[in-house]
Amino acid sequence: MSLRNIGIVYRKELIDSLRDRRTVISMIAVPLLLMPLLTIGMGVLSAKLVGQAMEEIPRVMILGGEDSPKVRAELDRLKDVQIVPAKPDYAEEISNKQIRAAAEIPEGFDAKLAAGEAMTVKIYIYEGEMKSGFGADRLQKFFRDLRDRTIHEQLVARQLPESLVRPFGIEQKNVAPAEKVGGAVLGGLVPYFVILLCLTGAMYPAMDLTAGEKERGTIETILCSPISRTHLVLGKFLMVLTASVATAVLSITSMAVSFGVGKKMLLGVAHGAADAAL
């Protein structure tokens, strides 16, 4: 095996690839631009969409409750939801995003609540739809608060301690440093991005060095050269390996810079929110 012949093929293919605009884009431009878009761009876009969804006052429907004026009056006083008239096609309206959620109040809710009878309030949502989830969360919060308030009032009326309902609490604490926690999260995601970008950077050079030679009609000339086919294949393989490694290095560099910039942006947003709160 002649390392000199392999080096000749490798240098020739490397120079030709660097002259090819599409190869340079897939090997250099994609990893340098894709990581900032995935980290900073997608993060900012997601935060904006979630913020808009949280600011929206969801339209919700209350089913039943005509015989329970007390709970209906409390629901009507809610400021973070908009109550719309009940309709039998509530499921279709939720699916069509005309309303975000619907809550079904059992018959005789007020009377049963005062008597301490068990009931179930059903909340209908569009599972997987973010705004529907926010609307359902606000309804759930209302009924959870009502349940806790009712428990408290019944305990006070019977002169019983609240610890009777919750005899002990459960608290979970993290003992690992923040760096290790962040490393564990990123460690499960970063390798997949690097592998995908390595494949992206090596894909076009590999196709160009094989099928591209045939399409351009230069494969016959190369095969007629005095260099053996083994040397030819190894030289082309080294070129593809170089493209893959270069893409990986650029991806990791771009990723580190993107995470650093993203961290500073998040800290700035957090400080701004804290200042606004004060």
XYZ file of N, CA and C in Angstrom:
834
model
N 0.850 -1.195 0.000
C 0.000 0.000 0.000
C 0.888 1.250 0.000
N 0.579 2.169 -0.895
C 1.371 3.379 -1.039
C 0.641 4.555 -0.400
N 1.237 5.059 0.705
C 0.642 6.230 1.354
C 0.738 7.461 0.473
N 1.778 7.476 -0.395
C 1.951 8.630 -1.282
C 0.794 8.714 -2.274
N 0.398 7.587 -2.841
C -0.721 7.596 -3.793
C -2.036 7.973 -3.101
N -2.221 7.455 -1.882
C -3.432 7.805 -1.140
C -3.453 9.303 -0.844
N -2.287 9.868 -0.471
C -2.202 11.295 -0.196
C -2.477 12.134 -1.421
N -2.019 11.662 -2.594
C -2.278 12.408 -3.834
C -3.781 12.471 -4.105
N -4.451 11.317 -3.995
C -5.897 11.289 -4.227
C -6.615 12.163 -3.192
N -6.168 12.070 -1.942
C -6.806 12.841 -0.864
C -6.667 14.344 -1.107
N -5.470 14.811 -1.442
C -5.261 16.242 -1.680
C -6.067 16.725 -2.873
N -6.083 15.894 -3.900
C -6.836 16.283 -5.104
C -8.327 16.420 -4.805
N -8.887 15.449 -4.076
C -10.315 15.504 -3.755
C -10.614 16.631 -2.764
N -9.692 16.890 -1.832
C -9.902 17.963 -0.866
C -9.937 19.328 -1.545
N -9.019 19.549 -2.475
C -8.982 20.829 -3.191
C -10.241 21.000 -4.034
N -10.633 19.922 -4.736
C -11.840 20.009 -5.564
C -13.086 20.266 -4.718
N -13.147 19.633 -3.529
C -14.322 19.819 -2.668
C -14.392 21.237 -2.121
N -13.240 21.816 -1.757
C -13.234 23.185 -1.242
C -13.593 24.196 -2.320
N -13.430 23.814 -3.575
C -13.834 24.698 -4.671
C -15.325 24.585 -4.976
N -15.958 23.530 -4.443
C -17.382 23.308 -4.703
C -18.208 24.062 -3.667
N -19.064 24.940 -4.120
C -19.843 25.766 -3.218
C -20.794 24.943 -2.360
N -21.444 23.935 -2.931
C -22.401 23.134 -2.175
C -21.724 22.327 -1.078
N -20.515 21.850 -1.355
C -19.787 21.111 -0.328
C -19.406 22.027 0.825
N -18.954 23.239 0.510
C -18.585 24.192 1.555
C -19.799 24.561 2.394
N -20.954 24.714 1.745
C -22.173 25.057 2.490
C -22.556 23.932 3.439
N -22.528 22.683 2.958
C -22.934 21.566 3.809
C -21.923 21.270 4.902
N -20.650 21.591 4.673
C -19.602 21.245 5.627
C -19.309 22.375 6.609
N -19.504 23.636 6.208
C -19.121 24.771 7.048
C -20.320 25.629 7.418
N -21.073 26.055 6.410
C -22.158 27.000 6.682
C -23.278 26.378 7.503
N -23.644 25.130 7.193
C -24.753 24.490 7.905
C -24.477 24.350 9.401
N -23.336 23.763 9.816
C -23.118 23.667 11.273
C -22.968 25.009 11.976
N -22.408 26.014 11.286
C -22.223 27.316 11.924
C -23.522 28.086 12.064
N -24.477 27.842 11.169
C -25.745 28.574 11.204
C -26.868 27.795 11.857
N -26.810 26.451 11.747
C -27.921 25.650 12.248
C -27.998 25.657 13.763
N -26.858 25.576 14.435
C -26.877 25.543 15.892
C -27.437 26.832 16.514
N -27.006 28.013 16.059
C -27.647 29.223 16.606
C -29.148 29.277 16.353
N -29.570 28.789 15.183
C -30.999 28.792 14.899
C -31.744 27.821 15.811
N -31.139 26.642 16.074
C -31.797 25.654 16.913
C -31.846 26.090 18.369
N -30.783 26.710 18.849
C -30.714 27.063 20.265
C -31.354 28.424 20.547
N -30.824 29.462 19.915
C -31.306 30.813 20.203
C -32.625 31.096 19.476
N -32.633 30.807 18.169
C -33.828 31.132 17.385
C -35.058 30.377 17.851
N -34.933 29.053 17.997
C -36.077 28.266 18.423
C -36.468 28.591 19.860
N -35.460 28.883 20.705
C -35.777 29.246 22.088
C -36.572 30.535 22.170
N -36.128 31.547 21.413
C -36.850 32.828 21.412
C -38.244 32.664 20.831
N -38.356 31.884 19.746
C -39.666 31.670 19.127
C -40.606 30.925 20.072
N -40.081 29.893 20.730
C -40.924 29.138 21.668
C -41.375 30.005 22.826
N -40.447 30.810 23.376
C -40.808 31.689 24.486
C -41.875 32.701 24.056
N -41.762 33.196 22.829
C -42.741 34.168 22.335
C -44.116 33.530 22.173
N -44.142 32.311 21.605
C -45.422 31.636 21.404
C -46.079 31.286 22.736
N -45.273 30.792 23.686
C -45.825 30.456 25.003
C -46.328 31.708 25.713
N -45.571 32.809 25.597
C -46.005 34.056 26.219
C -47.313 34.559 25.646
N -47.456 34.482 24.330
C -48.711 34.911 23.713
C -49.869 34.025 24.147
N -49.609 32.713 24.243
C -50.675 31.803 24.665
C -51.084 32.050 26.112
N -50.123 32.392 26.970
C -50.443 32.643 28.373
C -51.184 33.960 28.558
N -50.911 34.948 27.692
C -51.589 36.238 27.806
C -53.034 36.191 27.300
N -53.338 35.220 26.448
C -54.694 35.129 25.904
C -55.680 34.708 26.985
N -56.834 35.335 27.013
C -57.907 34.930 27.928
C -58.703 33.827 27.233
N -58.604 32.589 27.706
C -59.247 31.480 26.985
C -60.763 31.503 27.112
N -61.424 31.114 26.033
C -62.881 30.964 26.037
C -63.202 29.542 26.505
N -63.971 29.442 27.577
C -64.312 28.135 28.129
C -65.828 28.046 28.270
N -66.298 26.809 28.338
C -67.733 26.549 28.428
C -68.009 25.780 29.716
N -69.074 26.169 30.416
C -69.486 25.492 31.642
C -70.755 24.702 31.339
N -70.683 23.399 31.519
C -71.814 22.513 31.260
C -72.484 22.158 32.576
N -73.775 22.406 32.667
C -74.509 22.115 33.889
C -74.326 23.215 34.917
N -74.692 22.899 36.141
C -74.545 23.864 37.223
C -75.708 24.815 37.374
N -76.808 24.575 36.640
C -77.955 25.482 36.775
C -78.552 25.416 38.176
N -78.428 24.253 38.828
C -78.964 24.109 40.178
C -77.931 24.441 41.253
N -76.804 25.001 40.850
C -75.735 25.350 41.795
C -75.314 26.787 41.556
N -76.127 27.744 42.010
C -75.831 29.159 41.720
C -74.558 29.657 42.398
N -74.171 29.047 43.495
C -72.995 29.532 44.217
C -71.729 29.325 43.400
N -71.524 28.108 42.901
C -70.313 27.843 42.129
C -70.358 28.545 40.783
N -71.551 28.680 40.196
C -71.658 29.407 38.926
C -71.313 30.873 39.112
N -71.720 31.453 40.234
C -71.399 32.860 40.487
C -69.892 33.042 40.646
N -69.227 32.104 41.313
C -67.772 32.201 41.461
C -67.069 32.036 40.117
N -67.581 31.153 39.284
C -66.998 30.989 37.957
C -67.182 32.246 37.111
N -68.336 32.870 37.201
C -68.588 34.081 36.422
C -67.686 35.235 36.854
N -67.212 35.200 38.098
C -66.345 36.276 38.582
C -64.883 36.078 38.189
N -64.556 34.951 37.582
C -63.168 34.714 37.174
C -62.765 35.712 36.092
N -61.577 36.283 36.241
C -61.090 37.275 35.285
C -60.124 36.695 34.253
N -59.593 35.489 34.521
C -58.609 34.932 33.597
C -59.214 33.949 32.605
N -60.545 33.819 32.569
C -61.233 33.011 31.565
C -62.486 33.755 31.116
N -62.934 33.433 29.923
C -64.166 34.006 29.378
C -65.199 32.895 29.252
N -66.279 32.997 30.013
C -67.321 31.979 30.003
C -68.247 32.228 28.813
N -68.482 31.199 28.012
C -69.390 31.299 26.866
C -70.608 30.417 27.140
N -71.735 30.703 26.481
C -72.947 29.891 26.721
C -72.723 28.423 26.367
N -73.360 27.556 27.130
C -73.212 26.111 26.920
C -73.926 25.669 25.653
N -73.327 24.729 24.954
C -73.895 24.158 23.731
C -73.681 22.650 23.739
N -74.562 21.903 23.089
C -74.378 20.442 23.084
C -73.182 19.980 22.252
N -72.725 20.799 21.294
C -71.595 20.405 20.447
C -70.278 20.968 20.983
N -70.108 20.942 22.305
C -68.894 21.507 22.911
C -67.632 20.779 22.457
N -67.730 19.470 22.250
C -66.543 18.710 21.830
C -66.068 19.156 20.450
N -67.013 19.404 19.557
C -66.639 19.866 18.210
C -66.035 21.265 18.264
N -66.565 22.119 19.125
C -66.020 23.473 19.236
C -64.610 23.458 19.825
N -64.346 22.542 20.758
C -62.979 22.405 21.288
C -62.043 21.902 20.202
N -62.490 20.929 19.432
C -61.652 20.382 18.356
C -61.376 21.420 17.283
N -62.329 22.301 17.028
C -62.154 23.356 16.023
C -61.515 24.618 16.600
N -61.116 24.580 17.881
C -60.431 25.683 18.563
C -61.296 26.933 18.686
N -62.627 26.745 18.654
C -63.510 27.875 18.890
C -63.577 28.194 20.379
N -63.476 27.179 21.212
C -63.299 27.357 22.654
C -62.097 26.508 23.057
N -61.538 26.801 24.226
C -60.323 26.115 24.642
C -60.580 24.908 25.530
N -61.630 24.955 26.340
C -61.922 23.850 27.250
C -63.369 23.963 27.695
N -63.851 22.898 28.338
C -65.202 22.879 28.881
C -65.174 22.103 30.188
N -65.948 22.575 31.167
C -66.033 21.922 32.469
C -67.475 21.489 32.708
N -67.643 20.221 33.074
C -68.972 19.676 33.343
C -69.173 19.582 34.854
N -70.140 20.343 35.376
C -70.416 20.371 36.810
C -71.496 19.340 37.122
N -71.279 18.471 38.097
C -72.299 17.461 38.437
C -73.592 18.097 38.917
N -74.661 17.337 38.804
C -75.972 17.824 39.245
C -75.972 17.970 40.764
N -76.566 19.060 41.237
C -76.631 19.316 42.670
C -75.271 19.544 43.297
N -74.404 20.268 42.596
C -73.023 20.434 43.058
C -72.963 21.152 44.403
N -73.674 22.277 44.539
C -73.617 23.041 45.782
C -74.109 22.224 46.971
N -75.229 21.528 46.790
C -75.796 20.749 47.891
C -74.879 19.593 48.283
N -74.364 18.903 47.300
C -73.477 17.775 47.590
C -72.171 18.252 48.213
N -71.696 19.416 47.777
C -70.460 19.947 48.340
C -70.653 20.291 49.818
N -71.813 20.877 50.138
C -72.089 21.217 51.535
C -72.287 19.971 52.387
N -72.834 18.897 51.769
C -73.076 17.662 52.509
C -71.848 16.774 52.606
N -70.789 17.124 51.856
C -69.568 16.321 51.901
C -69.614 15.087 51.035
N -70.507 15.043 50.035
C -70.587 13.888 49.147
C -69.502 13.975 48.072
N -69.009 12.815 47.655
C -67.961 12.746 46.632
C -68.547 13.031 45.253
N -67.830 13.826 44.471
C -68.260 14.168 43.100
C -67.032 14.234 42.202
N -67.292 14.271 40.915
C -66.215 14.383 39.937
C -66.562 15.467 38.931
N -65.717 16.465 38.822
C -65.867 17.520 37.818
C -65.022 17.142 36.612
N -65.650 17.031 35.459
C -64.948 16.640 34.235
C -64.559 17.880 33.445
N -63.302 17.908 32.988
C -62.793 19.010 32.169
C -62.396 18.441 30.826
N -62.992 18.951 29.773
C -62.739 18.466 28.415
C -61.753 19.406 27.723
N -60.734 18.838 27.105
C -59.684 19.636 26.472
C -59.329 19.054 25.109
N -58.525 19.794 24.386
C -57.899 19.362 23.140
C -56.481 18.946 23.517
N -56.270 17.663 23.735
C -54.974 17.193 24.247
C -53.861 17.484 23.236
N -52.790 18.079 23.736
C -51.654 18.420 22.885
C -51.701 19.844 22.362
N -52.844 20.518 22.492
C -52.961 21.904 22.027
C -52.644 22.828 23.203
N -51.654 23.701 23.023
C -51.117 24.481 24.130
C -52.167 25.407 24.745
N -52.900 26.144 23.945
C -53.865 27.093 24.481
C -55.010 26.383 25.195
N -55.398 25.216 24.684
C -56.421 24.443 25.375
C -55.911 23.973 26.732
N -54.639 23.613 26.799
C -54.053 23.213 28.068
C -54.039 24.341 29.081
N -53.721 25.563 28.625
C -53.726 26.708 29.537
C -55.136 26.989 30.054
N -56.143 26.878 29.160
C -57.522 27.083 29.603
C -57.951 26.044 30.627
N -57.577 24.778 30.380
C -57.913 23.718 31.327
C -57.183 23.908 32.650
N -55.951 24.381 32.613
C -55.199 24.619 33.853
C -55.885 25.657 34.730
N -56.436 26.692 34.109
C -57.111 27.732 34.906
C -58.405 27.208 35.521
N -59.109 26.354 34.778
C -60.306 25.735 35.363
C -59.920 24.781 36.492
N -58.876 24.002 36.290
C -58.427 23.084 37.335
C -57.982 23.842 38.581
N -57.306 24.962 38.383
C -56.870 25.760 39.527
C -58.081 26.262 40.325
N -59.118 26.697 39.616
C -60.317 27.178 40.314
C -60.929 26.064 41.160
N -61.101 24.868 40.576
C -61.743 23.788 41.313
C -60.829 23.225 42.406
N -59.513 23.261 42.205
C -58.613 22.844 43.282
C -58.700 23.813 44.463
N -58.714 25.112 44.152
C -58.846 26.099 45.231
C -60.182 25.948 45.960
N -61.237 25.684 45.186
C -62.549 25.494 45.804
C -62.550 24.255 46.686
N -61.906 23.189 46.226
C -61.832 21.964 47.028
C -61.047 22.194 48.317
N -59.895 22.857 48.203
C -59.087 23.115 49.402
C -59.823 24.028 50.383
N -60.520 25.031 49.831
C -61.261 25.942 50.712
C -62.406 25.217 51.421
N -63.048 24.312 50.705
C -64.143 23.548 51.309
C -63.623 22.635 52.415
N -62.490 21.994 52.157
C -61.893 21.122 53.188
C -61.541 21.936 54.431
N -60.957 23.108 54.207
C -60.593 23.962 55.338
C -61.821 24.377 56.140
N -62.889 24.764 55.459
C -64.097 25.189 56.167
C -64.717 24.040 56.950
N -64.722 22.840 56.384
C -65.305 21.704 57.087
C -64.463 21.306 58.299
N -63.155 21.417 58.181
C -62.303 21.103 59.323
C -62.496 22.122 60.449
N -62.599 23.394 60.057
C -62.812 24.433 61.064
C -64.160 24.245 61.744
N -65.184 23.898 60.960
C -66.513 23.714 61.547
C -66.535 22.553 62.538
N -65.734 21.541 62.296
C -65.683 20.381 63.194
C -64.547 20.488 64.208
N -63.858 21.639 64.186
C -62.750 21.888 65.118
C -61.688 20.783 65.027
N -61.320 20.486 63.791
C -60.297 19.470 63.532
C -59.073 20.141 62.918
N -57.877 19.651 63.180
C -56.665 20.250 62.599
C -56.513 19.906 61.116
N -55.906 20.817 60.376
C -55.693 20.577 58.950
C -54.697 19.450 58.704
N -53.869 19.166 59.681
C -52.917 18.063 59.528
C -53.611 16.716 59.420
N -54.913 16.674 59.745
C -55.661 15.434 59.610
C -55.774 15.014 58.148
N -55.844 15.989 57.253
C -55.939 15.696 55.825
C -54.557 15.408 55.242
N -53.565 16.161 55.706
C -52.190 15.969 55.233
C -51.287 15.698 56.433
N -51.188 14.446 56.837
C -50.402 14.141 58.036
C -48.911 14.394 57.879
N -48.401 14.344 56.675
C -46.983 14.626 56.450
C -46.804 15.161 55.035
N -45.698 15.876 54.816
C -45.384 16.424 53.503
C -44.208 15.693 52.875
N -44.074 15.845 51.597
C -42.980 15.228 50.842
C -42.233 16.334 50.121
N -40.936 16.400 50.345
C -40.108 17.432 49.725
C -38.924 16.768 49.039
N -38.725 17.122 47.801
C -37.627 16.568 47.006
C -36.586 17.647 46.753
N -35.328 17.344 47.061
C -34.247 18.312 46.916
C -33.148 17.741 46.040
N -32.580 18.611 45.218
C -31.472 18.230 44.360
C -30.152 18.469 45.095
N -29.288 17.463 45.095
C -27.992 17.586 45.773
C -26.844 17.693 44.778
N -27.138 17.536 43.485
C -26.094 17.623 42.467
C -25.857 19.078 42.092
N -24.615 19.452 41.773
C -24.347 20.829 41.338
C -25.099 21.162 40.051
N -25.339 22.455 39.864
C -26.082 22.888 38.670
C -25.341 22.518 37.393
N -23.985 22.524 37.444
C -23.214 22.182 36.251
C -23.464 20.735 35.830
N -23.539 19.824 36.832
C -23.772 18.422 36.503
C -25.195 18.189 36.001
N -26.146 18.925 36.571
C -27.519 18.784 36.107
C -27.640 19.233 34.650
N -27.051 20.409 34.361
C -27.080 20.894 32.980
C -26.323 19.968 32.044
N -25.188 19.414 32.525
C -24.419 18.490 31.693
C -25.178 17.216 31.402
N -25.947 16.728 32.393
C -26.724 15.508 32.167
C -27.822 15.732 31.131
N -28.435 16.923 31.175
C -29.492 17.222 30.207
C -28.915 17.394 28.805
N -27.846 18.209 28.714
C -27.251 18.452 27.399
C -26.574 17.209 26.854
N -26.025 16.384 27.763
C -25.337 15.182 27.311
C -26.242 14.207 26.586
N -27.530 14.256 26.891
C -28.448 13.379 26.184
C -28.929 13.924 24.859
N -28.718 15.217 24.610
C -29.211 15.838 23.383
C -28.105 16.172 22.397
N -26.972 16.676 22.929
C -25.906 17.159 22.053
C -25.382 16.077 21.110
N -25.120 14.842 21.581
C -24.580 13.832 20.642
C -25.460 13.596 19.431
N -26.779 13.647 19.603
C -27.669 13.424 18.468
C -27.527 14.538 17.430
N -27.428 15.780 17.892
C -27.234 16.888 16.962
C -25.896 16.755 16.236
N -24.855 16.393 16.982
C -23.525 16.266 16.365
C -23.525 15.171 15.323
N -24.142 14.018 15.635
C -24.182 12.909 14.676
C -24.938 13.310 13.415
N -26.082 13.978 13.597
C -26.853 14.400 12.429
C -26.076 15.386 11.573
N -25.385 16.335 12.214
C -24.621 17.311 11.447
C -23.392 16.670 10.797
N -22.798 15.673 11.436
C -21.695 14.939 10.804
C -22.175 14.253 9.531
N -23.340 13.644 9.612
C -23.897 13.001 8.419
C -24.221 14.027 7.347
N -24.740 15.179 7.783
C -25.053 16.230 6.814
C -23.805 16.733 6.113
N -22.725 16.941 6.901
C -21.487 17.443 6.296
C -20.810 16.447 5.390
N -20.966 15.152 5.686
C -20.286 14.133 4.878
C -21.148 13.610 3.742
N -22.436 13.864 3.780
C -23.330 13.270 2.798
C -23.063 13.766 1.377
N -23.000 15.092 1.233
C -22.810 15.613 -0.120
C -21.426 15.290 -0.682
N -20.328 15.453 0.087
C -19.030 15.041 -0.461
C -18.991 13.572 -0.860
N -19.615 12.695 -0.068
C -19.618 11.273 -0.407
C -20.355 11.020 -1.711
N -21.491 11.678 -1.898
C -22.229 11.494 -3.151
C -21.482 12.097 -4.329
N -20.854 13.247 -4.093
C -20.144 13.906 -5.185
C -18.912 13.115 -5.618
N -18.240 12.455 -4.665
C -17.035 11.700 -5.002
C -17.329 10.353 -5.630
N -18.574 9.924 -5.617
C -18.929 8.631 -6.218
C -19.893 8.837 -7.389
N -21.149 9.111 -7.077
C -22.135 9.305 -8.139
C -21.830 10.543 -8.969
N -21.257 11.571 -8.313
C -20.925 12.792 -9.053
C -19.876 12.551 -10.122
N -18.893 11.717 -9.818
C -17.869 11.393 -10.822
C -18.496 10.709 -12.037
N -19.457 9.828 -11.770
C -20.104 9.127 -12.880
C -20.950 10.071 -13.717
N -21.668 10.993 -13.056
C -22.506 11.934 -13.793
C -21.667 12.886 -14.641
N -20.530 13.289 -14.112
C -19.660 14.196 -14.881
C -18.858 13.475 -15.958
N -18.887 12.161 -15.972
C -18.153 11.391 -16.965
C -16.663 11.298 -16.692
N -16.252 11.530 -15.453
C -14.827 11.481 -15.112
C -14.431 10.198 -14.405
N -15.384 9.311 -14.129
C -15.059 8.081 -13.407
C -14.169 7.166 -14.239
N -14.402 7.163 -15.577
C -13.572 6.308 -16.426
C -12.128 6.782 -16.442
N -11.932 8.105 -16.480
C -10.566 8.651 -16.493
C -9.834 8.317 -15.196
N -10.546 8.435 -14.069
C -9.920 8.143 -12.784
C -9.546 6.673 -12.692
N -10.437 5.805 -13.150
C -10.162 4.367 -13.058
C -9.021 3.948 -13.996
N -8.773 4.726 -15.048
C -7.670 4.404 -15.974
C -6.326 4.935 -15.497
N -6.326 5.695 -14.384
C -5.074 6.242 -13.858
C -4.213 5.123 -13.293
N -2.890 5.366 -13.201
C -1.992 4.318 -12.701
C -2.154 3.999 -11.219
N -2.981 4.736 -10.489
C -3.196 4.473 -9.064
C -4.195 3.326 -8.918
N -3.916 2.428 -8.011
C -4.799 1.281 -7.804
C -6.134 1.745 -7.233
N -7.131 0.885 -7.406
C -8.469 1.240 -6.930
C -8.529 1.276 -5.407
N -7.716 0.486 -4.750
C -7.674 0.524 -3.291
C -7.195 1.887 -2.798
N -6.129 2.407 -3.421
C -5.620 3.728 -3.063
C -6.651 4.808 -3.381
N -7.343 4.616 -4.483
C -8.358 5.587 -4.888
C -9.506 5.634 -3.872
N -9.968 4.468 -3.462
C -11.065 4.405 -2.492
C -10.631 4.981 -1.152
N -9.423 4.643 -0.702
C -8.946 5.144 0.586
C -8.770 6.665 0.575
N -8.287 7.198 -0.533
C -8.142 8.647 -0.640
C -9.484 9.350 -0.576
N -10.464 8.817 -1.301
C -11.803 9.411 -1.246
C -12.417 9.254 0.144
N -12.163 8.090 0.783
C -12.686 7.880 2.125
C -12.105 8.896 3.109
N -10.836 9.176 3.011
C -10.221 10.160 3.901
C -10.810 11.541 3.688
N -11.172 11.849 2.447
C -11.796 13.136 2.168
C -13.165 13.233 2.844
N -13.959 12.164 2.746
C -15.268 12.147 3.397
C -15.109 12.209 4.911
N -14.110 11.500 5.448
C -13.859 11.544 6.884
C -13.458 12.950 7.335
N -12.653 13.624 6.533
C -12.257 14.997 6.865
C -13.464 15.922 6.908
N -14.346 15.763 5.920
C -15.557 16.597 5.905
C -16.412 16.328 7.132
N -16.529 15.052 7.524
C -17.346 14.712 8.689
C -16.739 15.270 9.974
N -15.422 15.115 10.157
C -14.759 15.609 11.364
C -14.803 17.133 11.423
N -14.579 17.788 10.276
C -14.635 19.250 10.249
C -16.024 19.753 10.615
N -17.052 19.071 10.116
C -18.418 19.455 10.465
C -18.673 19.271 11.948
N -18.161 18.165 12.521
C -18.349 17.922 13.952
C -17.660 18.993 14.790
N -16.426 19.353 14.438
C -15.695 20.375 15.194
C -16.396 21.719 15.105
N -16.828 22.086 13.908
C -17.532 23.357 13.748
C -18.871 23.343 14.484
N -19.543 22.179 14.495
C -20.824 22.081 15.196
C -20.636 22.280 16.687
N -19.634 21.635 17.271
C -19.383 21.762 18.704
C -18.998 23.199 19.050
N -18.170 23.817 18.210
C -17.778 25.208 18.454
C -18.983 26.141 18.385
N -19.788 25.953 17.340
C -20.976 26.787 17.201
C -21.948 26.550 18.348
N -22.050 25.287 18.796
C -22.947 24.960 19.889
C -22.506 25.645 21.188
N -21.193 25.612 21.456
C -20.681 26.243 22.679
C -20.939 27.747 22.664
N -20.673 28.380 21.523
C -20.919 29.824 21.420
C -22.410 30.136 21.545
N -23.246 29.301 20.926
C -24.693 29.539 20.968
C -25.233 29.404 22.381
N -24.777 28.376 23.096
C -25.247 28.198 24.473
C -24.771 29.339 25.365
N -23.536 29.820 25.118
C -23.047 30.949 25.903
C -23.864 32.198 25.676
N -24.149 32.495 24.407
C -24.966 33.671 24.089
C -26.385 33.494 24.615
N -26.942 32.279 24.443
C -28.293 32.026 24.934
C -28.402 32.171 26.434
N -27.370 31.726 27.158
C -27.381 31.862 28.618
C -27.395 33.331 29.025
N -26.573 34.147 28.357
C -26.558 35.573 28.668
C -27.905 36.223 28.363
N -28.534 35.815 27.256
C -29.837 36.373 26.911
C -30.890 35.994 27.949
N -30.872 34.727 28.404
C -31.834 34.294 29.413
C -31.621 35.017 30.733
N -30.337 35.207 31.103
C -30.055 35.939 32.340
C -30.535 37.384 32.238
N -30.350 37.995 31.040
C -30.827 39.357 30.850
C -32.333 39.451 30.946
N -33.034 38.467 30.363
C -34.502 38.459 30.458
C -34.949 38.274 31.897
N -34.260 37.376 32.630
C -34.616 37.129 34.041
C -34.404 38.377 34.887
N -33.266 39.066 34.688
C -33.005 40.291 35.444
C -34.031 41.379 35.106
N -34.391 41.453 33.815
C -35.388 42.444 33.416
C -36.752 42.164 34.038
N -37.124 40.875 34.092
C -38.397 40.520 34.722
C -38.380 40.818 36.212
N -37.207 40.557 36.852
C -37.105 40.834 38.283
C -37.186 42.336 38.559
N -36.522 43.143 37.725
C -36.586 44.588 37.908
C -37.998 45.117 37.697
N -38.684 44.530 36.689
C -40.057 44.977 36.435
C -40.986 44.621 37.594
N -40.711 43.428 38.210
C -41.543 43.015 39.341
C -41.350 43.926 40.539
N -40.078 44.388 40.726
C -39.812 45.298 41.834
C -40.370 46.696 41.534
